[in-house]
């Protein structure tokens, strides 16, 4: 009783006792934030395409439907640390040039012929390609071919927001200057070669488009060389060839193949992850929930929720998470069950 009175007397001084809060402030292990959820692309697709009837890419700046965690309504967050959205660009459109401190990744879902220009180089995007837009680089998108083009945007918006380090700038022109030929970065840095004497001045991989054709070949070659990891399947990370590290400084990007009829053992890690179905079908199970996965479906698994992956056919899954940031800060943990 006198304690309660004491707490009330210190409140006007903007003080509070730690001892009543310690265990919830610093729990034994993470309390997952948000819920696991699946967005079936076949259900979303008509709405994504309909967006073109309501607004142009130019007016919208980016014509994107945000994928928001059902337990974090209004937050524009798919997890506590990550943003996800589906972006649509139609033939003839340009999404105007700008830059921001948030890092962005694109994972291409459908269509062909659209490009993104990042820091002076254009790259054409094809389904399954993983494309990087590093922090504070000018970027715009355009589409000179036919048919709608859709990709998943993954950004570290909640992370930059948390640190209060959000900056953005619009380019004076709709399109930023393109100063290098298409394919230059892949030739210089993404072919198992590096220019002699070159030193990276970036926290990001100099390869800013990892084409799926190459990734796919590597994944399938792995299946011939032995059994997959019991908890992870054949899991590969996109690498920065300059230093062997992750491709991006805040978000970890990975792709895996879980062979037909294989089921992974329960696994959890402290990073929150967004999965995208690329090829094949299967199921991602989180606790009592089973999320069927077909190509282009998106599943979010908050950190420290255990999951298993069951492949009906050879199942290829792309994923991104906040693992890089956690590793750098010494927080990241994993548990094989
Ligand atoms: C952005 O710049 C893009 O460049 C996509 O395509 C989504 C969400 C919030 C802020 C900036 C893009 C974005 C974004």
Short mmCIF file of C-alpha atoms and ligand atoms in Angstrom, two decimals:
data_model
loop_
_atom_site.label_atom_id
_atom_site.label_comp_id
_atom_site.label_asym_id
_atom_site.label_seq_id
_atom_site.Cartn_x
_atom_site.Cartn_y
_atom_site.Cartn_z
CA UNK A 1 0.00 0.00 0.00
CA UNK A 2 2.65 2.46 0.96
CA UNK A 3 4.52 1.19 -2.11
CA UNK A 4 1.57 2.14 -4.30
CA UNK A 5 1.47 5.55 -2.70
CA UNK A 6 5.21 5.87 -3.29
CA UNK A 7 4.79 5.00 -6.98
CA UNK A 8 2.12 7.65 -7.26
CA UNK A 9 4.32 10.21 -5.53
CA UNK A 10 7.26 9.64 -7.88
CA UNK A 11 5.11 9.69 -11.03
CA UNK A 12 4.95 13.52 -11.23
CA UNK A 13 8.76 13.46 -11.28
CA UNK A 14 8.51 11.28 -14.41
CA UNK A 15 10.04 8.34 -12.63
CA UNK A 16 8.85 4.74 -12.33
CA UNK A 17 10.12 1.69 -10.45
CA UNK A 18 12.03 -0.75 -12.61
CA UNK A 19 11.36 -3.67 -10.29
CA UNK A 20 7.67 -3.86 -11.20
CA UNK A 21 8.54 -3.94 -14.88
CA UNK A 22 11.89 -5.71 -15.13
CA UNK A 23 10.61 -9.13 -16.17
CA UNK A 24 8.36 -7.77 -18.91
CA UNK A 25 10.92 -5.18 -20.00
CA UNK A 26 13.65 -7.79 -20.28
CA UNK A 27 11.92 -11.16 -20.70
CA UNK A 28 13.84 -14.43 -20.78
CA UNK A 29 13.35 -14.66 -24.50
CA UNK A 30 11.58 -12.70 -27.24
CA UNK A 31 7.83 -12.30 -27.23
CA UNK A 32 6.88 -12.48 -30.92
CA UNK A 33 5.31 -9.25 -32.21
CA UNK A 34 2.57 -9.48 -34.82
CA UNK A 35 1.17 -12.72 -36.17
CA UNK A 36 2.20 -15.22 -38.80
CA UNK A 37 0.13 -14.70 -41.93
CA UNK A 38 -0.11 -15.68 -45.58
CA UNK A 39 -1.16 -13.51 -48.50
CA UNK A 40 -2.30 -15.75 -51.38
CA UNK A 41 -1.18 -14.00 -54.55
CA UNK A 42 -4.15 -15.31 -56.53
CA UNK A 43 -6.43 -13.42 -54.13
CA UNK A 44 -4.34 -10.22 -54.11
CA UNK A 45 -3.59 -10.05 -57.83
CA UNK A 46 -6.90 -8.59 -59.05
CA UNK A 47 -6.68 -5.81 -56.46
CA UNK A 48 -3.07 -5.06 -57.34
CA UNK A 49 -3.93 -4.77 -61.05
CA UNK A 50 -7.03 -2.69 -60.25
CA UNK A 51 -4.81 -0.06 -58.63
CA UNK A 52 -3.86 1.04 -62.18
CA UNK A 53 -7.50 2.11 -62.73
CA UNK A 54 -7.34 4.38 -59.71
CA UNK A 55 -3.95 6.06 -59.93
CA UNK A 56 -0.93 6.35 -62.22
CA UNK A 57 2.59 5.44 -61.09
CA UNK A 58 3.52 9.08 -61.56
CA UNK A 59 0.76 10.47 -59.37
CA UNK A 60 1.25 7.79 -56.74
CA UNK A 61 5.04 8.19 -56.92
CA UNK A 62 5.07 4.49 -56.13
CA UNK A 63 1.87 2.55 -56.86
CA UNK A 64 2.10 0.04 -54.06
CA UNK A 65 -0.32 -1.91 -51.90
CA UNK A 66 1.22 -2.33 -48.47
CA UNK A 67 1.15 -5.80 -46.91
CA UNK A 68 0.38 -5.04 -43.30
CA UNK A 69 0.63 -7.52 -40.47
CA UNK A 70 -2.97 -8.26 -39.36
CA UNK A 71 -1.94 -7.65 -35.74
CA UNK A 72 -0.23 -4.32 -36.55
CA UNK A 73 -3.07 -2.50 -38.35
CA UNK A 74 -2.23 1.08 -39.34
CA UNK A 75 1.50 0.58 -38.81
CA UNK A 76 2.50 -0.11 -42.44
CA UNK A 77 4.62 -2.91 -40.99
CA UNK A 78 4.73 -6.56 -41.96
CA UNK A 79 6.88 -7.17 -38.87
CA UNK A 80 8.15 -4.97 -36.06
CA UNK A 81 11.23 -4.21 -38.20
CA UNK A 82 10.21 -4.70 -41.83
CA UNK A 83 7.97 -3.24 -44.48
CA UNK A 84 6.54 -5.11 -47.47
CA UNK A 85 4.40 -4.02 -50.40
CA UNK A 86 3.40 -5.09 -53.90
CA UNK A 87 4.29 -2.54 -56.55
CA UNK A 88 2.64 -2.31 -59.96
CA UNK A 89 4.04 -0.56 -63.02
CA UNK A 90 2.24 -0.45 -66.36
CA UNK A 91 3.72 0.00 -69.86
CA UNK A 92 4.78 3.57 -70.58
CA UNK A 93 4.88 4.59 -66.93
CA UNK A 94 7.73 6.05 -64.93
CA UNK A 95 7.92 5.99 -61.14
CA UNK A 96 9.89 9.22 -60.59
CA UNK A 97 13.40 9.40 -59.17
CA UNK A 98 13.98 9.94 -55.48
CA UNK A 99 16.26 8.73 -52.72
CA UNK A 100 15.88 7.96 -49.04
CA UNK A 101 17.87 6.53 -46.16
CA UNK A 102 15.72 3.40 -46.13
CA UNK A 103 17.22 0.46 -48.00
CA UNK A 104 14.91 -1.30 -50.45
CA UNK A 105 14.91 -4.68 -52.09
CA UNK A 106 12.74 -5.84 -54.95
CA UNK A 107 11.77 -9.44 -55.53
CA UNK A 108 10.17 -9.71 -58.93
CA UNK A 109 6.80 -11.46 -59.03
CA UNK A 110 5.40 -11.23 -62.55
CA UNK A 111 5.81 -9.52 -65.89
CA UNK A 112 8.77 -8.56 -68.00
CA UNK A 113 10.32 -5.53 -69.62
CA UNK A 114 10.27 -3.09 -66.71
CA UNK A 115 13.52 -1.67 -65.45
CA UNK A 116 14.79 0.01 -62.36
CA UNK A 117 17.61 2.54 -62.53
CA UNK A 118 19.76 2.61 -59.39
CA UNK A 119 22.68 4.94 -58.86
CA UNK A 120 23.26 5.46 -62.58
CA UNK A 121 22.62 1.97 -63.97
CA UNK A 122 19.46 0.46 -65.40
CA UNK A 123 18.61 -3.18 -64.98
CA UNK A 124 15.77 -5.07 -66.62
CA UNK A 125 13.78 -7.10 -64.13
CA UNK A 126 12.48 -10.64 -64.60
CA UNK A 127 10.48 -12.90 -62.26
CA UNK A 128 12.61 -14.27 -59.41
CA UNK A 129 15.27 -11.58 -59.73
CA UNK A 130 16.46 -9.99 -56.48
CA UNK A 131 17.30 -6.29 -56.91
CA UNK A 132 18.91 -3.93 -54.40
CA UNK A 133 18.28 -0.21 -53.95
CA UNK A 134 20.91 0.89 -51.41
CA UNK A 135 20.28 3.64 -48.88
CA UNK A 136 20.48 7.17 -50.33
CA UNK A 137 20.89 6.10 -53.98
CA UNK A 138 18.78 7.81 -56.66
CA UNK A 139 16.32 5.37 -58.17
CA UNK A 140 13.40 5.39 -60.56
CA UNK A 141 11.49 2.68 -62.36
CA UNK A 142 10.11 2.50 -65.89
CA UNK A 143 8.39 0.09 -68.25
CA UNK A 144 9.03 0.24 -72.00
CA UNK A 145 7.50 -3.14 -72.89
CA UNK A 146 4.02 -4.64 -72.54
CA UNK A 147 1.84 -6.06 -69.79
CA UNK A 148 1.67 -5.29 -66.08
CA UNK A 149 4.79 -5.80 -63.97
CA UNK A 150 4.56 -6.58 -60.27
CA UNK A 151 7.25 -6.93 -57.66
CA UNK A 152 7.51 -7.18 -53.90
CA UNK A 153 9.22 -4.25 -52.21
CA UNK A 154 10.99 -5.01 -48.92
CA UNK A 155 12.25 -2.04 -46.93
CA UNK A 156 13.76 -1.44 -43.50
CA UNK A 157 11.35 1.47 -42.86
CA UNK A 158 10.56 0.53 -39.22
CA UNK A 159 14.30 0.26 -38.47
CA UNK A 160 15.15 3.73 -39.80
CA UNK A 161 12.04 5.09 -38.08
CA UNK A 162 13.14 3.55 -34.78
CA UNK A 163 16.51 5.26 -35.03
CA UNK A 164 14.93 8.54 -36.12
CA UNK A 165 17.12 8.54 -39.21
CA UNK A 166 14.57 8.95 -42.00
CA UNK A 167 15.61 11.31 -44.79
CA UNK A 168 14.22 11.60 -48.34
CA UNK A 169 14.81 13.78 -51.36
CA UNK A 170 12.99 14.05 -54.68
CA UNK A 171 15.12 14.32 -57.81
CA UNK A 172 14.64 17.51 -59.79
CA UNK A 173 14.02 15.38 -62.91
CA UNK A 174 11.58 12.54 -63.34
CA UNK A 175 14.45 10.27 -64.31
CA UNK A 176 17.91 10.33 -62.75
CA UNK A 177 20.87 10.20 -65.15
CA UNK A 178 21.95 6.77 -66.38
CA UNK A 179 25.71 6.81 -66.69
CA UNK A 180 26.71 3.17 -67.11
CA UNK A 181 25.54 0.51 -69.57
CA UNK A 182 23.00 -2.09 -68.49
CA UNK A 183 24.76 -5.20 -67.19
CA UNK A 184 27.90 -3.35 -66.14
CA UNK A 185 27.66 -4.20 -62.43
CA UNK A 186 26.90 -7.88 -63.07
CA UNK A 187 29.86 -8.18 -65.44
CA UNK A 188 32.28 -6.40 -63.13
CA UNK A 189 31.26 -7.80 -59.78
CA UNK A 190 28.85 -10.70 -60.30
CA UNK A 191 30.79 -13.09 -62.50
CA UNK A 192 33.26 -14.56 -60.01
CA UNK A 193 35.63 -11.75 -60.98
CA UNK A 194 36.46 -8.33 -59.55
CA UNK A 195 38.30 -5.43 -61.17
CA UNK A 196 41.90 -5.52 -59.92
CA UNK A 197 42.58 -2.71 -57.49
CA UNK A 198 38.88 -2.01 -56.95
CA UNK A 199 37.69 -1.28 -53.42
CA UNK A 200 34.05 -1.05 -52.49
CA UNK A 201 32.90 2.25 -51.04
CA UNK A 202 29.46 0.91 -50.22
CA UNK A 203 27.81 -1.10 -47.46
CA UNK A 204 25.87 -2.92 -50.17
CA UNK A 205 26.80 -5.51 -52.73
CA UNK A 206 27.99 -3.87 -55.97
CA UNK A 207 25.82 -6.47 -57.75
CA UNK A 208 22.39 -4.88 -57.61
CA UNK A 209 20.47 -7.44 -59.66
CA UNK A 210 20.89 -11.14 -58.90
CA UNK A 211 19.13 -12.75 -61.89
CA UNK A 212 16.96 -15.73 -61.05
CA UNK A 213 18.24 -17.72 -64.04
CA UNK A 214 21.63 -17.99 -62.31
CA UNK A 215 20.21 -18.51 -58.83
CA UNK A 216 17.96 -21.29 -60.05
CA UNK A 217 20.78 -23.15 -61.72
CA UNK A 218 22.81 -23.03 -58.51
CA UNK A 219 19.91 -24.25 -56.36
CA UNK A 220 19.18 -27.19 -58.60
CA UNK A 221 22.85 -28.15 -58.79
CA UNK A 222 22.87 -28.35 -54.98
CA UNK A 223 20.12 -30.96 -54.95
CA UNK A 224 22.43 -33.36 -56.79
CA UNK A 225 25.20 -33.01 -54.24
CA UNK A 226 23.57 -34.42 -51.12
CA UNK A 227 20.78 -34.14 -48.58
CA UNK A 228 19.48 -30.72 -47.56
CA UNK A 229 19.98 -29.36 -44.06
CA UNK A 230 17.35 -30.95 -41.80
CA UNK A 231 16.11 -27.58 -40.49
CA UNK A 232 16.75 -25.25 -43.40
CA UNK A 233 16.62 -27.18 -46.65
CA UNK A 234 19.16 -26.08 -49.27
CA UNK A 235 19.44 -22.53 -47.92
CA UNK A 236 21.69 -19.99 -49.62
CA UNK A 237 22.25 -16.32 -48.94
CA UNK A 238 22.84 -13.60 -51.49
CA UNK A 239 26.45 -12.55 -51.05
CA UNK A 240 28.32 -9.28 -51.36
CA UNK A 241 31.30 -10.37 -53.51
CA UNK A 242 33.39 -7.50 -52.16
CA UNK A 243 33.56 -8.87 -48.62
CA UNK A 244 31.67 -12.17 -48.48
CA UNK A 245 29.02 -10.61 -46.25
CA UNK A 246 25.31 -10.19 -46.74
CA UNK A 247 24.21 -8.32 -49.84
CA UNK A 248 22.59 -5.50 -47.84
CA UNK A 249 23.50 -3.88 -44.51
CA UNK A 250 20.18 -4.19 -42.67
CA UNK A 251 18.18 -6.91 -44.40
CA UNK A 252 19.30 -10.51 -44.91
CA UNK A 253 18.23 -11.98 -48.23
CA UNK A 254 18.17 -15.71 -48.84
CA UNK A 255 16.75 -18.28 -51.19
CA UNK A 256 16.21 -21.97 -50.54
CA UNK A 257 15.11 -25.13 -52.23
CA UNK A 258 13.24 -27.72 -50.20
CA UNK A 259 13.13 -30.90 -52.28
CA UNK A 260 9.89 -32.64 -53.14
CA UNK A 261 8.42 -34.63 -50.19
CA UNK A 262 10.99 -33.20 -47.78
CA UNK A 263 9.88 -31.61 -44.49
CA UNK A 264 12.18 -29.46 -42.39
CA UNK A 265 12.50 -29.88 -38.62
CA UNK A 266 11.19 -27.10 -36.35
CA UNK A 267 13.44 -24.06 -36.38
CA UNK A 268 13.26 -20.57 -35.00
CA UNK A 269 15.50 -17.53 -34.97
CA UNK A 270 15.21 -14.08 -33.48
CA UNK A 271 14.89 -12.36 -36.88
CA UNK A 272 11.45 -11.73 -38.35
CA UNK A 273 11.17 -13.01 -41.89
CA UNK A 274 9.06 -12.57 -45.01
CA UNK A 275 8.92 -15.54 -47.38
CA UNK A 276 7.92 -15.47 -51.04
CA UNK A 277 7.02 -18.59 -53.02
CA UNK A 278 9.03 -18.77 -56.23
CA UNK A 279 8.50 -22.24 -57.68
CA UNK A 280 6.76 -25.41 -56.54
CA UNK A 281 4.16 -25.93 -53.85
CA UNK A 282 4.19 -26.81 -50.18
CA UNK A 283 3.23 -25.58 -46.77
CA UNK A 284 4.82 -23.44 -44.10
CA UNK A 285 3.62 -24.47 -40.63
CA UNK A 286 3.78 -22.18 -37.63
CA UNK A 287 2.35 -23.74 -34.49
CA UNK A 288 -1.18 -24.92 -35.27
CA UNK A 289 -1.35 -22.91 -38.46
CA UNK A 290 -0.54 -24.29 -41.90
CA UNK A 291 -0.04 -21.85 -44.76
CA UNK A 292 -0.23 -23.39 -48.22
CA UNK A 293 2.39 -21.91 -50.52
CA UNK A 294 2.14 -21.62 -54.27
CA UNK A 295 4.30 -19.34 -56.44
CA UNK A 296 4.12 -15.62 -55.50
CA UNK A 297 2.39 -16.27 -52.17
CA UNK A 298 3.83 -14.28 -49.29
CA UNK A 299 4.14 -15.54 -45.72
CA UNK A 300 5.36 -13.56 -42.72
CA UNK A 301 6.85 -15.31 -39.68
CA UNK A 302 7.61 -13.02 -36.72
CA UNK A 303 10.88 -13.66 -34.94
CA UNK A 304 11.15 -16.51 -32.45
CA UNK A 305 8.12 -18.39 -33.81
CA UNK A 306 9.14 -21.93 -34.72
CA UNK A 307 8.23 -23.14 -38.19
CA UNK A 308 8.61 -26.07 -40.53
CA UNK A 309 8.50 -26.18 -44.31
CA UNK A 310 6.86 -29.06 -46.16
CA UNK A 311 7.47 -29.41 -49.90
CA UNK A 312 4.91 -31.10 -52.15
CA UNK A 313 7.09 -30.48 -55.19
CA UNK A 314 10.58 -28.94 -55.34
CA UNK A 315 9.80 -25.75 -53.42
CA UNK A 316 11.85 -22.58 -53.93
CA UNK A 317 11.36 -19.83 -51.34
CA UNK A 318 12.93 -16.39 -51.26
CA UNK A 319 13.11 -14.69 -47.87
CA UNK A 320 14.26 -11.47 -46.28
CA UNK A 321 14.65 -10.64 -42.62
CA UNK A 322 16.28 -8.26 -40.16
CA UNK A 323 18.98 -10.84 -39.39
CA UNK A 324 21.88 -8.71 -40.69
CA UNK A 325 21.06 -5.82 -38.38
CA UNK A 326 20.63 -8.19 -35.43
CA UNK A 327 23.91 -9.98 -36.15
CA UNK A 328 25.83 -6.72 -36.35
CA UNK A 329 24.45 -5.64 -32.99
CA UNK A 330 25.13 -9.04 -31.43
CA UNK A 331 21.46 -9.90 -30.81
CA UNK A 332 20.76 -12.67 -33.27
CA UNK A 333 19.96 -16.16 -31.96
CA UNK A 334 18.67 -19.37 -33.52
CA UNK A 335 17.29 -22.62 -32.14
CA UNK A 336 16.97 -25.97 -33.84
CA UNK A 337 14.26 -28.10 -32.23
C1 LIG B 1 10.10 3.40 -52.42
O1 LIG B 1 11.00 4.32 -52.75
C2 LIG B 1 9.80 2.38 -53.31
O2 LIG B 1 11.43 3.05 -54.88
C3 LIG B 1 8.88 1.41 -52.96
O3 LIG B 1 9.99 1.60 -55.49
C4 LIG B 1 8.24 1.45 -51.76
C5 LIG B 1 7.84 2.55 -49.66
C6 LIG B 1 8.09 3.57 -48.79
C7 LIG B 1 9.02 4.55 -49.10
C8 LIG B 1 9.70 4.50 -50.28
C9 LIG B 1 10.46 2.34 -54.64
C10 LIG B 1 8.50 2.49 -50.86
C11 LIG B 1 9.44 3.47 -51.19
#
